[in-house]
Amino acid sequence: MKATVHVMLKQGVLDPQGEAVRHALGTLGFDGVEGVRQGKIIELDLAGEDRDAAQDQVTRMCEKLLANTVIESYRIEIA
Amino acid sequence: MKATVHVMLKQGVLDPQGEAVRHALGTLGFDGVEGVRQGKIIELDLAGEDRDAAQDQVTRMCEKLLANTVIESYRIEIA
């Protein structure tokens, strides 16, 4: 079973990486870029077929390791 | 208009970051994790309303800056 986790900085948290990308895009001549935010995608191949158990396990993984829940929010998709 | 770019390592390319996460999850007691791959999400706020022009512009951004097309593949969503 495959689980995908999207981790993004929470609204209001400064995103220096996103700002750097926005600046670089401007330097390369791409105009009209009003904002850039960068996050992580983590794809997990999990043993087993129980979707609820997988959702629970991946939530615990996010809370413990995959996301810094002070400044980041996460979204889990179980495929 | 908002564009979202998903950048992942191509199949077959070694993912040391994903391996490190897999190892750490195992150390934390999460079993059944057979594989982990990590990539980037880039959310772009773009001026203008022309979806085709945005698709074209973001493709050029990916080719030039956002993705290393030798080892990474990218997927663009225009919302």
Coordinates of N, CA, C and O in Angstrom, one line a residue:
Chain A
M1 N 0.8 -1.2 0.0 CA 0.0 0.0 0.0 C 0.9 1.3 0.0 O 1.9 1.3 0.6
K2 N 0.4 2.3 -0.7 CA 1.2 3.5 -0.8 C 0.6 4.7 -0.1 O -0.6 4.9 -0.2
A3 N 1.3 5.4 0.7 CA 0.8 6.6 1.4 C 1.7 7.7 1.0 O 2.9 7.6 0.8
T4 N 1.0 8.9 0.7 CA 1.7 10.1 0.3 C 1.5 11.2 1.4 O 0.3 11.4 1.7
V5 N 2.5 11.8 1.9 CA 2.4 12.8 2.8 C 2.9 14.2 2.2 O 3.9 14.2 1.6
H6 N 2.0 15.2 2.3 CA 2.4 16.5 1.9 C 2.6 17.3 3.1 O 1.8 17.4 4.0
V7 N 3.8 17.9 3.2 CA 4.2 18.7 4.4 C 4.5 20.1 3.9 O 5.3 20.3 3.0
M8 N 3.7 21.1 4.4 CA 4.0 22.5 4.0 C 4.1 23.4 5.3 O 3.6 23.0 6.4
L9 N 4.8 24.5 5.1 CA 4.9 25.4 6.3 C 3.5 26.0 6.5 O 2.7 26.2 5.6
K10 N 3.2 26.2 7.8 CA 1.9 26.8 8.1 C 1.8 28.3 7.6 O 2.8 28.9 7.4
Q11 N 0.6 28.7 7.3 CA 0.4 30.1 6.8 C 1.0 31.1 7.9 O 0.9 30.8 9.1
G12 N 1.7 32.1 7.4 CA 2.2 33.1 8.4 C 3.6 32.8 8.8 O 4.4 33.6 9.3
V13 N 4.1 31.5 8.5 CA 5.5 31.2 8.8 C 6.4 31.6 7.7 O 6.1 31.3 6.5
L14 N 7.4 32.4 7.9 CA 8.3 32.9 6.9 C 8.9 31.7 6.1 O 9.3 30.7 6.7
D15 N 9.0 31.8 4.8 CA 9.5 30.7 4.0 C 10.7 31.2 3.2 O 10.6 31.6 2.0
P16 N 11.9 31.2 3.8 CA 13.1 31.7 3.1 C 13.4 31.0 1.8 O 13.8 31.6 0.8
Q17 N 13.1 29.7 1.8 CA 13.4 28.9 0.6 C 12.5 29.3 -0.5 O 12.9 29.5 -1.6
G18 N 11.2 29.5 -0.2 CA 10.3 30.0 -1.2 C 10.7 31.4 -1.7 O 10.6 31.6 -2.9
E19 N 11.1 32.2 -0.8 CA 11.5 33.6 -1.2 C 12.7 33.5 -2.1 O 12.8 34.2 -3.1
A20 N 13.7 32.6 -1.8 CA 14.9 32.4 -2.6 C 14.5 32.0 -4.0 O 15.0 32.5 -5.0
V21 N 13.5 31.1 -4.1 CA 13.1 30.6 -5.4 C 12.4 31.7 -6.2 O 12.6 31.9 -7.4
R22 N 11.6 32.5 -5.5 CA 10.9 33.6 -6.1 C 11.9 34.6 -6.7 O 11.7 35.0 -7.8
H23 N 12.9 34.9 -5.9 CA 13.9 35.9 -6.3 C 14.6 35.3 -7.6 O 14.8 36.0 -8.6
A24 N 15.0 34.0 -7.5 CA 15.7 33.4 -8.6 C 14.9 33.4 -9.9 O 15.4 33.7 -11.0
L25 N 13.6 33.1 -9.8 CA 12.7 33.1 -10.9 C 12.7 34.5 -11.6 O 12.7 34.7 -12.8
G26 N 12.6 35.5 -10.7 CA 12.6 36.9 -11.2 C 13.9 37.2 -11.9 O 13.9 37.8 -13.0
T27 N 15.0 36.8 -11.4 CA 16.3 37.0 -12.0 C 16.4 36.3 -13.4 O 17.0 36.8 -14.3
L28 N 15.7 35.2 -13.5 CA 15.7 34.4 -14.8 C 14.7 35.0 -15.8 O 14.6 34.5 -16.9
G29 N 14.0 36.1 -15.3 CA 13.1 36.7 -16.3 C 11.7 36.3 -16.2 O 10.9 36.7 -17.1
F30 N 11.3 35.5 -15.2 CA 9.9 35.1 -15.1 C 9.2 36.1 -14.3 O 9.4 36.3 -13.1
D31 N 8.3 36.9 -14.9 CA 7.6 37.9 -14.2 C 6.2 37.4 -13.8 O 5.8 36.3 -14.3
G32 N 5.5 38.1 -12.9 CA 4.2 37.7 -12.5 C 4.2 36.7 -11.4 O 3.1 36.1 -11.1
V33 N 5.3 36.4 -10.8 CA 5.4 35.4 -9.7 C 5.2 36.2 -8.4 O 6.1 36.8 -7.9
E34 N 4.0 36.1 -7.9 CA 3.6 36.9 -6.7 C 4.0 36.2 -5.4 O 4.2 36.8 -4.4
G35 N 4.1 34.9 -5.4 CA 4.5 34.2 -4.2 C 5.0 32.8 -4.5 O 4.5 32.2 -5.4
V36 N 5.9 32.3 -3.7 CA 6.3 30.9 -3.8 C 6.4 30.3 -2.4 O 7.0 30.9 -1.5
R37 N 5.9 29.1 -2.3 CA 6.0 28.3 -1.0 C 6.5 26.9 -1.3 O 6.0 26.3 -2.3
Q38 N 7.5 26.5 -0.6 CA 8.1 25.2 -0.9 C 7.8 24.2 0.3 O 8.0 24.6 1.4
G39 N 7.5 23.0 -0.1 CA 7.3 21.9 1.0 C 7.8 20.6 0.6 O 8.6 20.5 -0.4
K40 N 7.5 19.6 1.3 CA 8.0 18.2 1.0 C 6.9 17.3 0.6 O 5.7 17.4 1.1
I41 N 7.2 16.3 -0.2 CA 6.3 15.2 -0.5 C 7.1 13.9 0.0 O 8.3 13.8 -0.4
I42 N 6.4 13.1 0.7 CA 7.1 11.8 1.2 C 6.2 10.7 0.8 O 5.0 10.6 1.2
E43 N 6.7 9.8 -0.1 CA 5.9 8.7 -0.5 C 6.4 7.4 0.3 O 7.6 7.1 0.3
L44 N 5.5 6.8 0.9 CA 5.8 5.6 1.8 C 5.2 4.3 1.2 O 4.0 4.3 0.9
D45 N 6.0 3.3 1.0 CA 5.5 2.0 0.6 C 5.3 1.2 1.9 O 6.3 0.9 2.6
L46 N 4.1 0.9 2.2 CA 3.8 0.2 3.5 C 3.3 -1.2 3.3 O 2.6 -1.5 2.3
A47 N 3.8 -2.1 4.1 CA 3.3 -3.5 4.1 C 1.8 -3.5 4.6 O 1.4 -2.6 5.3
G48 N 1.0 -4.6 4.3 CA -0.3 -4.7 4.8 C -1.3 -4.0 3.9 O -1.0 -3.2 3.0
E49 N -2.6 -4.3 4.2 CA -3.7 -3.8 3.3 C -4.8 -3.0 4.1 O -5.7 -2.5 3.5
D50 N -4.6 -2.8 5.4 CA -5.6 -2.2 6.3 C -5.4 -0.6 6.2 O -4.5 -0.1 6.7
R51 N -6.3 0.0 5.5 CA -6.2 1.5 5.2 C -6.3 2.3 6.5 O -5.5 3.2 6.7
D52 N -7.2 1.9 7.4 CA -7.3 2.7 8.7 C -6.1 2.6 9.5 O -5.6 3.6 10.1
A53 N -5.5 1.4 9.6 CA -4.3 1.2 10.3 C -3.2 2.0 9.7 O -2.4 2.6 10.4
A54 N -3.1 2.0 8.4 CA -2.1 2.8 7.7 C -2.2 4.3 8.0 O -1.3 5.0 8.3
Q55 N -3.5 4.7 7.9 CA -3.7 6.2 8.2 C -3.3 6.5 9.6 O -2.6 7.5 9.8
D56 N -3.6 5.7 10.5 CA -3.2 5.9 11.9 C -1.7 5.9 12.1 O -1.1 6.8 12.7
Q57 N -1.0 4.9 11.5 CA 0.4 4.7 11.6 C 1.1 5.9 10.9 O 2.1 6.5 11.5
V58 N 0.7 6.4 9.8 CA 1.3 7.5 9.1 C 1.1 8.8 9.8 O 2.0 9.6 9.9
T59 N -0.1 8.9 10.5 CA -0.3 10.1 11.3 C 0.7 10.2 12.4 O 1.3 11.2 12.7
R60 N 0.9 9.0 13.1 CA 1.9 9.0 14.2 C 3.3 9.3 13.6 O 4.1 9.9 14.3
M61 N 3.6 8.8 12.4 CA 4.9 9.1 11.8 C 5.1 10.6 11.6 O 6.2 11.1 11.9
C62 N 4.0 11.2 11.1 CA 4.1 12.7 10.9 C 4.3 13.4 12.2 O 5.2 14.3 12.3
E63 N 3.6 13.0 13.2 CA 3.6 13.7 14.5 C 5.0 13.5 15.1 O 5.6 14.4 15.8
K64 N 5.6 12.3 14.9 CA 6.9 12.0 15.6 C 8.1 12.5 14.7 O 9.2 12.9 15.3
L65 N 8.0 12.4 13.4 CA 9.3 12.6 12.6 C 9.1 13.4 11.3 O 9.9 14.3 11.1
L66 N 8.1 13.1 10.5 CA 8.0 13.6 9.2 C 7.7 15.1 9.1 O 8.1 15.8 8.2
A67 N 7.0 15.6 10.1 CA 6.6 17.1 10.1 C 7.0 17.7 11.4 O 6.9 17.1 12.5
N68 N 7.4 18.9 11.4 CA 7.7 19.7 12.6 C 6.3 20.4 12.9 O 6.1 21.5 12.3
T69 N 5.5 19.9 13.7 CA 4.1 20.3 13.8 C 4.0 21.7 14.4 O 2.9 22.3 14.4
V70 N 5.1 22.3 14.9 CA 5.1 23.6 15.4 C 4.9 24.6 14.2 O 4.2 25.6 14.3
I71 N 5.6 24.4 13.2 CA 5.6 25.3 12.0 C 5.1 24.7 10.8 O 4.9 25.4 9.7
E72 N 4.9 23.4 10.8 CA 4.4 22.7 9.5 C 3.1 22.0 9.7 O 2.7 21.6 10.8
S73 N 2.3 22.0 8.6 CA 1.1 21.2 8.6 C 1.3 20.1 7.6 O 2.1 20.2 6.7
Y74 N 0.5 19.0 7.8 CA 0.7 17.8 6.9 C -0.6 17.3 6.4 O -1.7 17.5 7.1
R75 N -0.6 16.7 5.2 CA -1.8 16.1 4.7 C -1.5 14.7 4.2 O -0.4 14.5 3.6
I76 N -2.3 13.7 4.5 CA -2.0 12.3 4.2 C -2.9 11.8 3.2 O -4.2 11.9 3.3
E77 N -2.4 11.1 2.2 CA -3.3 10.4 1.2 C -2.9 8.9 1.2 O -1.7 8.6 1.0
I78 N -3.9 8.1 1.4 CA -3.6 6.6 1.3 C -4.1 6.1 0.0 O -5.3 6.3 -0.3
A79 N -3.3 5.5 -0.8 CA -3.7 5.0 -2.1 C -3.9 3.5 -2.1 O -3.2 2.8 -1.4
Chain B
M1 N -3.7 33.2 -9.8 CA -3.8 31.8 -10.2 C -2.7 31.0 -9.4 O -1.7 31.6 -9.2
K2 N -3.1 29.8 -9.0 CA -2.1 29.0 -8.3 C -1.6 27.8 -9.1 O -2.5 27.1 -9.7
A3 N -0.3 27.6 -9.1 CA 0.2 26.4 -9.8 C 1.0 25.6 -8.7 O 1.6 26.2 -7.8
T4 N 0.8 24.3 -8.8 CA 1.6 23.5 -7.8 C 2.5 22.5 -8.6 O 2.0 21.9 -9.6
V5 N 3.7 22.5 -8.3 CA 4.7 21.6 -8.9 C 5.1 20.5 -8.0 O 5.5 20.8 -6.8
H6 N 5.0 19.3 -8.4 CA 5.5 18.1 -7.6 C 6.8 17.7 -8.3 O 6.8 17.4 -9.5
V7 N 7.9 17.7 -7.5 CA 9.2 17.3 -8.1 C 9.7 16.0 -7.3 O 9.8 16.1 -6.1
M8 N 9.9 14.9 -8.1 CA 10.4 13.7 -7.4 C 11.6 13.2 -8.2 O 11.8 13.4 -9.4
L9 N 12.4 12.4 -7.4 CA 13.5 11.7 -8.1 C 13.0 10.7 -9.1 O 12.0 10.1 -8.8
K10 N 13.6 10.5 -10.2 CA 13.2 9.5 -11.2 C 13.4 8.1 -10.6 O 14.2 7.9 -9.7
Q11 N 12.6 7.2 -11.1 CA 12.8 5.8 -10.7 C 14.2 5.4 -10.9 O 14.8 5.7 -11.9
G12 N 14.8 4.6 -10.0 CA 16.1 4.1 -10.2 C 17.2 5.0 -9.7 O 18.3 4.6 -9.6
V13 N 16.9 6.2 -9.4 CA 17.9 7.1 -8.8 C 17.9 6.9 -7.3 O 16.8 6.9 -6.7
L14 N 19.1 6.7 -6.8 CA 19.2 6.5 -5.3 C 18.7 7.7 -4.6 O 18.9 8.9 -4.9
D15 N 17.9 7.4 -3.5 CA 17.3 8.5 -2.7 C 17.8 8.4 -1.3 O 17.2 7.8 -0.4
P16 N 19.0 9.0 -1.0 CA 19.6 8.9 0.3 C 18.7 9.5 1.4 O 18.6 9.0 2.5
Q17 N 18.0 10.6 1.0 CA 17.1 11.2 2.0 C 16.0 10.3 2.4 O 15.7 10.1 3.6
G18 N 15.4 9.6 1.4 CA 14.3 8.7 1.6 C 14.8 7.5 2.5 O 14.2 7.1 3.4
E19 N 16.0 7.1 2.2 CA 16.6 6.0 3.0 C 16.8 6.4 4.4 O 16.6 5.6 5.3
A20 N 17.3 7.6 4.6 CA 17.5 8.1 6.0 C 16.2 8.1 6.8 O 16.1 7.7 7.9
V21 N 15.1 8.6 6.1 CA 13.8 8.6 6.7 C 13.3 7.2 7.1 O 12.9 6.9 8.2
R22 N 13.5 6.3 6.1 CA 13.1 4.9 6.3 C 13.8 4.3 7.5 O 13.2 3.7 8.4
H23 N 15.1 4.6 7.6 CA 15.9 4.1 8.7 C 15.4 4.7 10.0 O 15.3 4.0 11.0
A24 N 15.2 6.0 10.0 CA 14.8 6.7 11.3 C 13.4 6.1 11.7 O 13.2 5.9 12.9
L25 N 12.5 5.9 10.8 CA 11.2 5.4 11.1 C 11.3 4.0 11.8 O 10.7 3.7 12.8
G26 N 12.2 3.2 11.2 CA 12.5 1.9 11.8 C 13.0 2.0 13.2 O 12.6 1.3 14.2
T27 N 13.9 2.9 13.4 CA 14.5 3.1 14.8 C 13.4 3.6 15.8 O 13.4 3.2 16.9
L28 N 12.4 4.3 15.2 CA 11.3 4.8 16.1 C 10.3 3.7 16.4 O 9.3 4.0 17.0
G29 N 10.5 2.6 15.7 CA 9.6 1.5 16.0 C 8.4 1.3 15.0 O 7.5 0.5 15.2
F30 N 8.5 2.0 13.9 CA 7.5 1.9 12.9 C 7.9 0.7 11.9 O 8.8 0.9 11.2
D31 N 7.2 -0.4 12.0 CA 7.6 -1.5 11.1 C 6.7 -1.5 9.9 O 5.7 -0.8 9.8
G32 N 7.1 -2.3 8.9 CA 6.3 -2.5 7.7 C 6.5 -1.4 6.7 O 5.8 -1.2 5.7
V33 N 7.6 -0.5 6.9 CA 7.9 0.5 6.0 C 8.9 0.0 4.9 O 10.0 -0.2 5.2
E34 N 8.4 -0.3 3.7 CA 9.2 -1.0 2.8 C 10.0 -0.1 1.9 O 11.0 -0.4 1.3
G35 N 9.6 1.2 1.8 CA 10.3 2.1 1.0 C 9.9 3.5 1.3 O 8.7 3.8 1.6
V36 N 10.8 4.5 1.1 CA 10.4 5.9 1.3 C 11.1 6.7 0.2 O 12.3 6.5 0.0
R37 N 10.3 7.6 -0.4 CA 10.9 8.5 -1.4 C 10.5 9.9 -1.1 O 9.3 10.1 -0.7
Q38 N 11.4 10.8 -1.1 CA 11.1 12.2 -0.7 C 11.3 13.1 -1.9 O 12.3 13.0 -2.6
G39 N 10.4 14.1 -2.0 CA 10.5 15.1 -3.1 C 10.0 16.4 -2.6 O 9.9 16.7 -1.4
K40 N 9.8 17.3 -3.6 CA 9.5 18.7 -3.3 C 8.1 19.1 -3.8 O 7.7 18.6 -4.9
I41 N 7.4 19.9 -3.1 CA 6.2 20.6 -3.6 C 6.5 22.1 -3.7 O 7.0 22.6 -2.7
I42 N 6.2 22.7 -4.8 CA 6.4 24.1 -4.9 C 5.1 24.8 -5.3 O 4.5 24.4 -6.4
E43 N 4.5 25.6 -4.5 CA 3.3 26.3 -4.8 C 3.6 27.7 -5.3 O 4.3 28.5 -4.6
L44 N 3.1 28.0 -6.4 CA 3.4 29.4 -7.1 C 2.1 30.2 -7.2 O 1.1 29.7 -7.7
D45 N 2.1 31.4 -6.7 CA 1.0 32.3 -6.9 C 1.4 33.2 -8.1 O 2.4 33.9 -8.1
L46 N 0.6 33.0 -9.2 CA 0.9 33.7 -10.5 C -0.1 34.8 -10.8 O -1.3 34.6 -10.6
A47 N 0.4 35.9 -11.3 CA -0.5 36.9 -11.8 C -1.1 36.4 -13.1 O -0.6 35.5 -13.8
G48 N -2.3 37.0 -13.5 CA -2.9 36.6 -14.8 C -3.9 35.5 -14.6 O -3.9 34.8 -13.6
E49 N -4.7 35.3 -15.7 CA -5.8 34.2 -15.6 C -5.7 33.2 -16.7 O -6.5 32.3 -16.8
D50 N -4.7 33.3 -17.6 CA -4.6 32.4 -18.8 C -3.9 31.1 -18.4 O -2.7 31.1 -18.1
R51 N -4.7 30.1 -18.3 CA -4.2 28.8 -17.8 C -3.1 28.2 -18.7 O -2.1 27.7 -18.3
D52 N -3.3 28.3 -20.0 CA -2.3 27.7 -21.0 C -1.0 28.5 -20.9 O 0.1 27.8 -20.8
A53 N -1.1 29.8 -20.7 CA 0.2 30.6 -20.6 C 0.9 30.2 -19.3 O 2.1 30.1 -19.2
A54 N 0.1 30.0 -18.3 CA 0.7 29.6 -17.0 C 1.3 28.3 -17.0 O 2.4 28.1 -16.6
Q55 N 0.7 27.3 -17.7 CA 1.2 26.0 -17.9 C 2.6 26.0 -18.6 O 3.5 25.4 -18.2
D56 N 2.6 26.9 -19.6 CA 3.8 27.0 -20.4 C 4.9 27.7 -19.6 O 6.1 27.2 -19.6
Q57 N 4.5 28.7 -18.9 CA 5.5 29.4 -18.1 C 6.1 28.5 -17.0 O 7.3 28.5 -16.8
V58 N 5.2 27.8 -16.3 CA 5.7 27.0 -15.2 C 6.5 25.8 -15.7 O 7.5 25.4 -15.1
T59 N 6.2 25.3 -16.9 CA 7.0 24.3 -17.5 C 8.4 24.8 -17.8 O 9.4 24.1 -17.4
R60 N 8.5 26.0 -18.3 CA 9.8 26.6 -18.5 C 10.6 26.8 -17.2 O 11.8 26.6 -17.1
M61 N 9.8 27.2 -16.1 CA 10.4 27.4 -14.8 C 11.0 26.1 -14.3 O 12.1 26.0 -13.8
C62 N 10.3 25.0 -14.5 CA 10.8 23.7 -14.1 C 12.0 23.3 -14.8 O 13.0 22.8 -14.3
E63 N 12.0 23.5 -16.2 CA 13.1 23.1 -17.0 C 14.4 23.9 -16.6 O 15.5 23.4 -16.6
K64 N 14.2 25.2 -16.2 CA 15.3 26.0 -16.0 C 15.8 26.0 -14.5 O 17.0 26.2 -14.3
L65 N 14.8 25.9 -13.6 CA 15.2 26.1 -12.2 C 14.7 25.0 -11.2 O 15.4 24.5 -10.4
L66 N 13.4 24.8 -11.3 CA 12.7 24.1 -10.2 C 13.0 22.6 -10.1 O 13.0 22.0 -9.1
A67 N 13.4 22.0 -11.2 CA 13.7 20.6 -11.2 C 15.1 20.3 -11.9 O 15.4 21.0 -12.9
N68 N 15.8 19.4 -11.4 CA 17.0 19.0 -12.1 C 16.6 17.8 -13.0 O 16.5 16.7 -12.6
T69 N 16.3 18.1 -14.3 CA 15.7 17.2 -15.1 C 16.5 16.0 -15.5 O 16.0 15.0 -16.1
V70 N 17.8 16.0 -15.1 CA 18.7 14.8 -15.3 C 18.2 13.7 -14.4 O 18.1 12.5 -14.7
I71 N 17.9 14.0 -13.1 CA 17.6 13.0 -12.1 C 16.2 13.2 -11.5 O 15.7 12.3 -10.8
E72 N 15.5 14.3 -11.9 CA 14.2 14.5 -11.3 C 13.1 14.6 -12.4 O 13.4 15.1 -13.5
S73 N 11.9 14.2 -12.0 CA 10.7 14.4 -12.9 C 9.8 15.3 -12.2 O 9.9 15.5 -11.0
Y74 N 8.9 16.0 -13.0 CA 8.0 17.0 -12.3 C 6.6 16.9 -12.9 O 6.4 16.4 -14.0
R75 N 5.7 17.3 -12.1 CA 4.3 17.3 -12.5 C 3.7 18.6 -12.1 O 3.9 19.1 -11.0
I76 N 2.9 19.2 -13.0 CA 2.4 20.6 -12.8 C 0.9 20.5 -12.7 O 0.2 19.9 -13.5
E77 N 0.3 21.1 -11.7 CA -1.1 21.3 -11.5 C -1.4 22.8 -11.5 O -0.9 23.5 -10.7
I78 N -2.4 23.2 -12.4 CA -2.8 24.6 -12.4 C -4.2 24.7 -11.8 O -5.1 24.0 -12.3
A79 N -4.3 25.4 -10.8 CA -5.6 25.5 -10.1 C -6.4 26.8 -10.4 O -5.7 27.8 -10.6

